[in-house]
Short mmCIF file of C-alpha atoms in Angstrom, two decimals:
data_model
loop_
_atom_site.label_atom_id
_atom_site.label_comp_id
_atom_site.label_asym_id
_atom_site.label_seq_id
_atom_site.Cartn_x
_atom_site.Cartn_y
_atom_site.Cartn_z
CA UNK A 1 -69.45 -100.32 64.20
CA UNK A 2 -71.58 -97.37 65.18
CA UNK A 3 -70.71 -95.55 68.39
CA UNK A 4 -72.10 -92.63 70.38
CA UNK A 5 -69.70 -90.99 72.82
CA UNK A 6 -71.44 -88.48 75.09
CA UNK A 7 -68.89 -86.55 77.12
CA UNK A 8 -66.05 -87.35 74.76
CA UNK A 9 -63.74 -84.53 75.88
CA UNK A 10 -60.84 -84.74 73.39
CA UNK A 11 -61.78 -88.33 72.51
CA UNK A 12 -58.40 -89.69 73.55
CA UNK A 13 -57.16 -88.95 77.08
CA UNK A 14 -58.81 -91.31 79.53
CA UNK A 15 -61.53 -92.31 77.08
CA UNK A 16 -62.27 -96.04 77.14
CA UNK A 17 -63.31 -95.99 73.47
CA UNK A 18 -60.05 -94.48 72.20
CA UNK A 19 -58.17 -97.80 71.75
CA UNK A 20 -61.10 -99.22 69.77
CA UNK A 21 -62.00 -96.26 67.59
CA UNK A 22 -58.84 -94.43 66.57
CA UNK A 23 -57.18 -95.85 63.51
CA UNK A 24 -60.19 -98.08 62.79
CA UNK A 25 -61.87 -96.91 59.61
CA UNK A 26 -64.96 -99.07 60.16
CA UNK A 27 -66.26 -96.89 63.02
CA UNK A 28 -69.07 -94.41 62.41
CA UNK A 29 -70.95 -92.38 64.94
CA UNK A 30 -71.09 -89.19 66.91
CA UNK A 31 -68.86 -87.69 69.61
CA UNK A 32 -70.38 -85.01 71.85
CA UNK A 33 -68.29 -82.57 73.88
CA UNK A 34 -69.32 -79.23 75.45
CA UNK A 35 -65.89 -77.74 76.21
CA UNK A 36 -64.40 -75.21 73.80
CA UNK A 37 -60.79 -76.36 74.19
CA UNK A 38 -61.79 -80.02 74.09
CA UNK A 39 -63.87 -79.41 70.95
CA UNK A 40 -60.84 -78.08 69.08
CA UNK A 41 -58.74 -81.08 70.20
CA UNK A 42 -61.54 -83.53 69.44
CA UNK A 43 -62.07 -82.11 65.95
CA UNK A 44 -58.36 -82.58 65.23
CA UNK A 45 -58.32 -86.11 66.70
CA UNK A 46 -61.39 -87.18 64.73
CA UNK A 47 -59.66 -86.45 61.43
CA UNK A 48 -58.24 -89.99 61.82
CA UNK A 49 -61.79 -91.41 61.87
CA UNK A 50 -63.76 -89.75 59.04
CA UNK A 51 -66.95 -91.70 59.78
CA UNK A 52 -67.44 -90.03 63.15
CA UNK A 53 -69.19 -86.66 63.45
CA UNK A 54 -68.72 -84.19 66.30
CA UNK A 55 -71.29 -82.10 68.17
CA UNK A 56 -69.96 -79.17 70.21
CA UNK A 57 -72.45 -78.64 73.02
CA UNK A 58 -74.32 -80.38 75.79
CA UNK A 59 -76.55 -83.36 75.09
CA UNK A 60 -79.59 -83.56 77.34
CA UNK A 61 -82.65 -85.78 77.36
CA UNK A 62 -84.52 -82.84 75.79
CA UNK A 63 -82.22 -82.37 72.78
CA UNK A 64 -80.82 -85.88 72.26
CA UNK A 65 -83.11 -86.78 69.38
CA UNK A 66 -82.44 -83.58 67.41
CA UNK A 67 -78.67 -83.91 67.91
CA UNK A 68 -78.75 -87.52 66.68
CA UNK A 69 -80.85 -86.59 63.64
CA UNK A 70 -78.30 -83.91 62.67
CA UNK A 71 -75.51 -86.52 62.49
CA UNK A 72 -74.74 -88.48 59.31
CA UNK A 73 -74.43 -91.66 61.34
CA UNK A 74 -77.92 -91.39 62.82
CA UNK A 75 -79.89 -89.82 59.99
CA UNK A 76 -81.03 -93.19 58.60
CA UNK A 77 -83.91 -95.31 59.84
CA UNK A 78 -81.42 -97.80 61.35
CA UNK A 79 -82.05 -97.63 65.09
CA UNK A 80 -79.21 -99.96 66.12
CA UNK A 81 -76.24 -98.73 68.16
CA UNK A 82 -73.18 -100.85 68.84
CA UNK A 83 -71.50 -98.83 71.60
CA UNK A 84 -72.85 -96.06 73.83
CA UNK A 85 -70.48 -94.28 76.22
CA UNK A 86 -71.78 -91.68 78.70
CA UNK A 87 -69.51 -89.63 80.96
CA UNK A 88 -70.91 -86.13 81.52
CA UNK A 89 -70.55 -85.85 85.34
CA UNK A 90 -74.15 -84.82 85.59
CA UNK A 91 -77.48 -86.42 84.59
CA UNK A 92 -75.71 -89.40 82.94
CA UNK A 93 -78.47 -91.96 83.53
CA UNK A 94 -81.19 -89.66 82.17
CA UNK A 95 -79.22 -89.11 78.96
CA UNK A 96 -78.48 -92.84 78.67
CA UNK A 97 -82.17 -93.60 79.16
CA UNK A 98 -83.15 -91.08 76.46
CA UNK A 99 -80.74 -92.71 73.99
CA UNK A 100 -81.91 -96.22 74.88
CA UNK A 101 -85.49 -95.14 74.24
CA UNK A 102 -84.55 -93.72 70.82
CA UNK A 103 -82.59 -96.80 69.67
CA UNK A 104 -84.06 -100.23 68.95
CA UNK A 105 -80.97 -102.00 70.33
CA UNK A 106 -77.78 -100.90 72.06
CA UNK A 107 -75.23 -103.72 72.32
CA UNK A 108 -72.63 -102.23 74.69
CA UNK A 109 -72.90 -99.41 77.21
CA UNK A 110 -69.97 -97.88 79.07
CA UNK A 111 -70.83 -95.43 81.84
CA UNK A 112 -68.89 -93.61 84.51
CA UNK A 113 -70.11 -94.64 87.96
CA UNK A 114 -70.43 -92.47 91.05
CA UNK A 115 -68.80 -94.84 93.60
CA UNK A 116 -71.79 -95.02 95.92
CA UNK A 117 -71.99 -98.62 97.15
CA UNK A 118 -74.78 -101.07 96.32
CA UNK A 119 -77.67 -101.32 96.96
CA UNK A 120 -78.04 -97.52 97.08
CA UNK A 121 -79.95 -96.19 94.08
CA UNK A 122 -78.64 -92.73 93.31
CA UNK A 123 -78.99 -90.59 90.18
CA UNK A 124 -78.73 -86.90 89.46
CA UNK A 125 -81.71 -86.11 87.26
CA UNK A 126 -82.10 -83.65 84.41
CA UNK A 127 -84.14 -80.53 85.04
CA UNK A 128 -85.51 -78.78 81.97
CA UNK A 129 -83.27 -75.87 81.09
CA UNK A 130 -80.25 -77.42 82.82
CA UNK A 131 -77.11 -78.00 80.80
CA UNK A 132 -73.85 -79.48 81.95
CA UNK A 133 -72.15 -79.90 85.27
CA UNK A 134 -73.54 -76.78 87.01
CA UNK A 135 -72.40 -77.36 90.59
CA UNK A 136 -73.01 -81.11 90.55
CA UNK A 137 -69.74 -82.29 92.10
CA UNK A 138 -69.25 -84.57 94.09
CA UNK A 139 -72.72 -86.12 93.88
CA UNK A 140 -73.27 -86.46 90.14
CA UNK A 141 -73.99 -89.18 87.63
CA UNK A 142 -75.47 -92.35 89.06
CA UNK A 143 -74.60 -95.31 91.24
CA UNK A 144 -73.87 -98.78 89.88
CA UNK A 145 -77.10 -100.12 91.40
CA UNK A 146 -79.15 -97.42 89.66
CA UNK A 147 -77.39 -98.14 86.38
CA UNK A 148 -77.87 -101.90 86.69
CA UNK A 149 -81.62 -101.52 87.15
CA UNK A 150 -82.08 -98.89 84.46
CA UNK A 151 -80.06 -100.77 81.86
CA UNK A 152 -81.58 -104.17 82.70
CA UNK A 153 -84.93 -102.76 81.57
CA UNK A 154 -83.32 -102.39 78.12
CA UNK A 155 -81.84 -105.90 78.04
CA UNK A 156 -78.36 -104.86 79.19
CA UNK A 157 -76.42 -106.89 81.75
CA UNK A 158 -73.61 -105.74 84.02
CA UNK A 159 -70.34 -107.26 82.78
CA UNK A 160 -67.50 -105.35 84.47
CA UNK A 161 -66.81 -102.46 86.81
CA UNK A 162 -63.34 -100.87 86.97
CA UNK A 163 -63.90 -98.63 89.96
CA UNK A 164 -64.62 -95.77 87.57
CA UNK A 165 -66.56 -97.16 84.59
CA UNK A 166 -69.14 -99.91 84.29
CA UNK A 167 -69.51 -102.04 81.15
CA UNK A 168 -72.93 -103.45 80.22
CA UNK A 169 -73.60 -105.86 77.38
CA UNK A 170 -76.88 -106.71 75.68
CA UNK A 171 -78.45 -110.06 76.45
CA UNK A 172 -78.32 -110.96 72.74
CA UNK A 173 -74.50 -111.04 72.81
CA UNK A 174 -74.01 -112.15 76.43
CA UNK A 175 -72.96 -115.69 75.54
CA UNK A 176 -69.98 -114.30 73.60
CA UNK A 177 -68.81 -112.83 76.92
CA UNK A 178 -69.33 -116.00 78.94
CA UNK A 179 -72.70 -114.98 80.41
CA UNK A 180 -76.10 -116.56 79.99
CA UNK A 181 -78.86 -114.73 78.15
CA UNK A 182 -81.48 -114.95 80.92
CA UNK A 183 -82.70 -111.76 82.62
CA UNK A 184 -80.93 -112.91 85.80
CA UNK A 185 -77.57 -113.25 84.00
CA UNK A 186 -74.84 -110.70 84.38
CA UNK A 187 -72.32 -109.95 87.03
CA UNK A 188 -73.42 -109.20 90.58
CA UNK A 189 -73.19 -105.48 91.28
CA UNK A 190 -72.09 -106.12 94.89
CA UNK A 191 -69.22 -108.36 93.77
CA UNK A 192 -68.19 -105.98 90.97
CA UNK A 193 -68.12 -103.06 93.39
CA UNK A 194 -66.16 -105.02 96.01
CA UNK A 195 -63.61 -106.38 93.51
CA UNK A 196 -63.03 -102.93 91.96
CA UNK A 197 -62.24 -101.39 95.33
CA UNK A 198 -59.90 -104.08 96.68
#
């Protein structure tokens, strides 16, 4: 499995990919973290998964392609990605969109959601020269409605929302998750939002 974890922090605490990745030798990919302390911890944690590279710095829509090309896992012509996770508390949807444009297929996307209720479309956008969280709290990232529309344009369907993270799956594997493969398939964002907050 090939994964890309943008906003990995230390790769373990609170990271939804940690139970899947650590101790599993078949994972390759790239973990991106900007924090100095987190980078040291992440580097140590990734020793257990030798197929995953680390980038210490911010990933933006402007530098995403060059960062990917510098990684062993993305240096080939294979443009398939199994799992993309984005949690940067900033221009999350813009970075996700940049990655989706660079890859031929992304099967699973996990993104942190700003808990703005549907149907409000909200996203903090990248401004050239911007890096990181720079005063973005509390309105940062993007709403579940914005994510659902953006990711649907890349064949990804909303599957679950935890109240913090949303999970999207590609239409090509939707039947394995009990969903149909039609463009209308997927969980209803209103229901997901309501269920996560009850």
